[in-house]
Amino acid sequence: MEYTDKVMEHFMNPRNIGEMENPDGVGKVGNPSCGDIMELFIRVEDDRVTEASFRTFGCGAAIATSSIITEMVKGKTLQQALEITNMQVAEQLGGLPDTKLHCSNLAADALKEAIEDYRRKQDDPNAE
Ligand code: FES
């Protein structure tokens, strides 16, 4: 199995790693096929994602996709962020081996969850 240089680079030097203090939205998803888990935190201002960070317990591809999605999403409107697909995440990394494509679902799904969480909290500020 071959990872691109970009995958390796994000795996070895992940960007925006770690839990965020007082995030505006949190998305947590698990991959049922391998048991890996990703948590994605976002900060939102004026309907735009200004900051994102992650915690991932998973394979190299899961870590690389988490890392790059935190960069891809920065500055995007919530609508643009929702439109990021797992294929786009994989493309940004120069591709993923076929057997690892499912790993990129975690990143896109966690981002969607984080945005939904943010919107839920906007509707009901007392929601946890
Ligand atoms: Fe679990 Fe990649 S093998 S996310």
Tab-separated table of N, CA and C in Angstrom, residues 1 11 20-21 28 33 39 57 66 83-84 88 94 126:
chain	number	residue	atom	x	y	z
A	1	MET	N	0.838	-1.197	0.000
A	1	MET	CA	0.000	0.000	0.000
A	1	MET	C	0.877	1.252	0.000
A	11	PHE	N	0.534	13.078	8.062
A	11	PHE	CA	0.523	12.065	9.119
A	11	PHE	C	1.660	12.335	10.110
A	20	MET	N	-10.093	21.690	21.325
A	20	MET	CA	-10.240	23.157	21.342
A	20	MET	C	-10.982	23.561	22.622
A	21	GLU	N	-10.546	24.661	23.206
A	21	GLU	CA	-11.268	25.154	24.384
A	21	GLU	C	-12.517	25.902	23.938
A	28	LYS	N	-18.316	14.119	16.492
A	28	LYS	CA	-17.578	12.916	16.851
A	28	LYS	C	-18.143	11.757	16.049
A	33	SER	N	-16.209	-0.104	10.746
A	33	SER	CA	-15.453	-1.238	10.205
A	33	SER	C	-14.103	-1.431	10.899
A	39	GLU	N	-12.703	13.180	16.422
A	39	GLU	CA	-13.451	14.295	16.998
A	39	GLU	C	-12.960	15.563	16.320
A	57	PHE	N	-8.212	8.950	16.897
A	57	PHE	CA	-7.593	7.684	17.264
A	57	PHE	C	-7.798	6.789	16.057
A	66	SER	N	-7.887	14.079	8.727
A	66	SER	CA	-8.332	15.017	9.769
A	66	SER	C	-7.514	16.292	9.675
A	83	GLU	N	-20.367	21.302	2.057
A	83	GLU	CA	-20.255	20.719	0.716
A	83	GLU	C	-18.925	19.999	0.489
A	84	ILE	N	-18.030	20.048	1.473
A	84	ILE	CA	-16.755	19.325	1.319
A	84	ILE	C	-17.045	17.819	1.361
A	88	GLN	N	-13.079	15.001	-2.110
A	88	GLN	CA	-12.250	16.227	-2.163
A	88	GLN	C	-11.121	16.152	-1.141
A	94	GLY	N	-3.638	14.188	-2.610
A	94	GLY	CA	-3.009	13.541	-3.760
A	94	GLY	C	-3.501	12.125	-3.938
A	126	ASN	N	-29.041	26.505	25.422
A	126	ASN	CA	-28.810	25.701	26.615
A	126	ASN	C	-28.442	24.262	26.293
